[in-house]
Short mmCIF file of C-alpha atoms in Angstrom, two decimals:
data_model
loop_
_atom_site.label_atom_id
_atom_site.label_comp_id
_atom_site.label_asym_id
_atom_site.label_seq_id
_atom_site.Cartn_x
_atom_site.Cartn_y
_atom_site.Cartn_z
CA UNK W 23 -0.02 -0.03 0.03
CA UNK W 24 1.44 3.22 -1.00
CA UNK W 25 0.78 6.28 1.13
CA UNK W 26 0.63 9.84 -0.56
CA UNK W 27 2.16 12.51 1.67
CA UNK W 28 0.60 16.01 1.40
CA UNK W 29 2.91 18.91 1.26
CA UNK W 30 1.41 20.42 4.26
CA UNK W 31 2.27 17.42 6.55
CA UNK W 32 5.32 16.16 4.63
CA UNK W 33 8.03 17.17 7.05
CA UNK W 34 6.24 15.71 9.98
CA UNK W 35 6.53 12.05 8.85
CA UNK W 36 9.50 10.03 9.89
CA UNK W 37 10.46 7.44 7.30
CA UNK W 38 12.61 4.52 8.49
CA UNK W 39 16.36 4.75 7.66
CA UNK W 40 18.45 2.40 5.74
CA UNK W 41 19.17 -0.93 7.13
CA UNK W 42 22.69 -2.34 6.55
CA UNK W 43 22.61 -5.94 5.25
CA UNK W 44 25.77 -7.91 4.73
CA UNK W 45 26.41 -8.61 0.98
CA UNK W 46 25.66 -12.41 0.77
CA UNK W 47 23.09 -12.51 3.53
CA UNK W 48 19.69 -13.76 2.39
CA UNK W 49 16.98 -10.94 2.69
CA UNK W 50 13.34 -11.80 3.62
CA UNK W 51 10.78 -10.78 0.87
CA UNK W 52 8.91 -8.59 3.28
CA UNK W 53 12.03 -6.70 4.28
CA UNK W 54 12.88 -6.08 0.55
CA UNK W 55 9.46 -4.72 0.03
CA UNK W 56 9.75 -2.56 3.14
CA UNK W 57 13.09 -1.06 2.07
CA UNK W 58 11.71 -0.36 -1.48
CA UNK W 59 8.63 1.29 0.00
CA UNK W 60 10.78 3.36 2.49
CA UNK W 61 12.99 4.50 -0.43
CA UNK W 62 10.02 5.60 -2.55
CA UNK W 63 8.24 7.29 0.45
CA UNK W 64 11.60 9.15 1.32
CA UNK W 65 11.90 10.47 -2.29
CA UNK W 66 8.16 11.55 -2.14
CA UNK W 67 8.81 13.27 1.25
CA UNK W 68 11.84 15.14 -0.01
CA UNK W 69 9.98 16.34 -3.10
CA UNK W 70 7.05 17.48 -1.01
CA UNK W 71 9.31 19.35 1.53
CA UNK W 72 11.16 21.02 -1.34
CA UNK W 73 7.88 22.08 -2.94
CA UNK W 74 6.60 23.31 0.44
CA UNK W 75 9.78 25.37 1.00
CA UNK W 76 9.54 26.86 -2.41
CA UNK W 77 5.93 27.74 -2.09
CA UNK W 78 6.70 29.44 1.33
CA UNK W 79 9.56 31.44 -0.15
CA UNK W 80 7.22 32.72 -3.04
CA UNK W 81 4.57 33.59 -0.41
CA UNK W 82 7.23 35.51 1.64
CA UNK W 83 8.26 37.39 -1.44
CA UNK W 84 4.84 38.27 -2.52
CA UNK W 85 4.06 39.52 1.06
CA UNK W 86 7.24 41.67 1.07
CA UNK W 87 6.41 43.21 -2.37
CA UNK W 88 2.74 43.86 -1.30
CA UNK W 89 4.04 45.57 1.96
CA UNK W 90 6.45 47.72 0.03
CA UNK W 91 3.67 48.75 -2.41
CA UNK W 92 1.42 49.70 0.47
CA UNK W 93 4.27 51.74 2.20
CA UNK W 94 4.88 53.48 -1.08
CA UNK W 95 1.12 54.26 -1.50
CA UNK W 96 0.73 55.66 2.00
CA UNK W 97 3.94 57.73 1.74
CA UNK W 98 2.70 59.22 -1.56
CA UNK W 99 -0.65 59.99 -0.09
CA UNK W 100 0.94 61.75 2.91
CA UNK W 101 3.33 63.82 0.87
CA UNK W 102 0.42 64.80 -1.36
CA UNK W 103 -1.62 66.08 1.63
CA UNK W 104 1.43 67.96 2.95
CA UNK W 105 1.94 69.63 -0.39
CA UNK W 106 -1.77 70.62 -0.56
CA UNK W 107 -1.69 72.16 2.90
CA UNK W 108 1.48 74.11 2.09
CA UNK W 109 -0.14 75.27 -1.25
CA UNK W 110 -3.23 76.58 0.68
CA UNK W 111 -1.08 78.35 3.24
CA UNK W 112 0.89 79.96 0.37
CA UNK W 113 -2.22 81.16 -1.29
CA UNK W 114 -3.81 82.31 1.98
CA UNK W 115 -6.71 80.02 1.67
CA UNK W 116 -7.89 77.12 3.75
CA UNK W 117 -7.25 73.34 3.27
CA UNK W 118 -10.17 71.04 3.70
CA UNK W 119 -8.89 67.87 5.22
CA UNK W 120 -10.25 64.72 3.36
CA UNK W 121 -13.01 62.78 5.07
CA UNK W 122 -11.82 59.75 7.05
CA UNK W 123 -12.78 56.26 5.60
CA UNK W 124 -12.33 54.31 8.79
CA UNK W 125 -13.82 54.75 12.47
CA UNK W 126 -12.93 53.08 15.70
CA UNK W 127 -15.95 52.65 17.97
CA UNK W 128 -15.50 51.54 21.62
CA UNK W 129 -18.36 50.76 24.04
CA UNK W 130 -18.15 52.68 27.26
CA UNK W 131 -21.16 51.69 29.19
CA UNK W 132 -22.52 48.21 30.54
CA UNK W 133 -25.82 46.50 29.92
CA UNK W 134 -27.89 47.90 32.61
CA UNK W 135 -31.01 49.92 31.71
CA UNK W 136 -30.45 49.85 28.07
CA UNK W 137 -33.36 50.58 25.59
CA UNK W 138 -34.12 48.02 22.92
CA UNK W 139 -33.02 50.03 19.90
CA UNK W 140 -29.56 51.02 21.16
CA UNK W 141 -29.12 47.49 22.44
CA UNK W 142 -29.78 46.14 18.93
CA UNK W 143 -27.50 48.59 17.29
CA UNK W 144 -24.75 47.73 19.69
CA UNK W 145 -25.33 44.12 18.76
CA UNK W 146 -25.06 44.87 15.23
CA UNK W 147 -21.87 46.82 15.69
CA UNK W 148 -20.50 43.76 17.59
CA UNK W 149 -20.15 45.71 20.77
CA UNK W 150 -21.68 43.30 23.21
CA UNK W 151 -19.31 43.88 26.13
CA UNK W 152 -17.94 46.95 27.87
CA UNK W 153 -14.62 48.13 26.45
CA UNK W 154 -15.07 46.16 23.20
CA UNK W 155 -13.91 47.99 20.06
CA UNK W 156 -14.54 47.65 16.39
CA UNK W 157 -13.32 49.20 13.14
CA UNK W 158 -16.10 50.39 10.87
CA UNK W 159 -16.34 52.12 7.53
CA UNK W 160 -17.59 55.59 7.56
CA UNK W 161 -20.93 55.76 5.76
CA UNK W 162 -24.19 57.62 6.17
CA UNK W 163 -26.08 54.66 7.74
CA UNK W 164 -23.24 54.06 10.15
CA UNK W 165 -23.27 57.59 11.27
CA UNK W 166 -27.00 57.44 11.78
CA UNK W 167 -26.48 54.31 13.93
CA UNK W 168 -23.90 56.07 16.00
CA UNK W 169 -26.04 58.94 16.64
CA UNK W 170 -28.54 56.46 18.31
CA UNK W 171 -25.95 54.87 20.42
CA UNK W 172 -23.82 57.95 21.13
CA UNK W 173 -24.20 57.90 25.01
CA UNK W 174 -22.99 54.31 25.05
CA UNK W 175 -19.97 54.44 22.79
CA UNK W 176 -17.08 56.75 21.96
CA UNK W 177 -15.49 56.87 18.49
CA UNK W 178 -12.83 58.51 16.50
CA UNK W 179 -10.82 58.38 13.24
CA UNK W 180 -7.62 56.43 13.74
CA UNK W 181 -4.38 57.04 11.96
CA UNK W 182 -2.42 54.29 10.32
CA UNK W 183 -0.05 54.34 13.16
CA UNK W 184 -2.80 53.91 15.80
CA UNK W 185 -4.43 51.20 13.83
CA UNK W 186 -1.19 49.39 13.59
CA UNK W 187 -0.53 49.75 17.39
CA UNK W 188 -4.09 48.49 18.22
CA UNK W 189 -3.87 45.42 16.09
CA UNK W 190 -0.32 44.51 17.31
CA UNK W 191 -1.13 45.02 20.92
CA UNK W 192 -4.80 43.99 21.36
CA UNK W 193 -6.19 43.04 17.96
CA UNK W 194 -7.71 40.06 16.42
CA UNK W 195 -8.97 40.29 12.94
CA UNK W 196 -11.29 38.03 11.03
CA UNK W 197 -10.23 36.84 7.55
CA UNK W 198 -12.57 34.44 5.77
CA UNK W 199 -14.73 34.43 8.88
CA UNK W 200 -11.91 32.99 10.98
CA UNK W 201 -10.21 34.70 13.88
#
């Protein structure tokens, strides 16, 4: 029976090593089959481990390139904003800051004496406990919801740096509905 090794589990399997047999000694048929099978499995394992390592290197490289692209994009946006502010100051006019796209909302009250409508909105925002926080997109409906739950939450517009610090220190994100 030949077992196929998946690339994900390839490096976890231990395959029996070579057995030294004297030159003229008779070898049982079962042992011959076992040695052949182990040799074949070892070759499959080495190929799977090499493929896994190659795939991991490619993923790391893609991640690095994507990170560099994001950094460049953020830097370009920041320098553009600085230039627009300077231009407005030179011309003696005002610079209208762009609207934020992201909002961070934190629940600041408990569950006692809460009306049904704010309670439901807090559930929709995934703010079921005191001191829970969520990132939400800024939109008209979201702002209406926040008006209704204003006494129970506090919110603001985070910078890239504060988002990074929050995620690294306390955050858990969901990707494909998995934590």
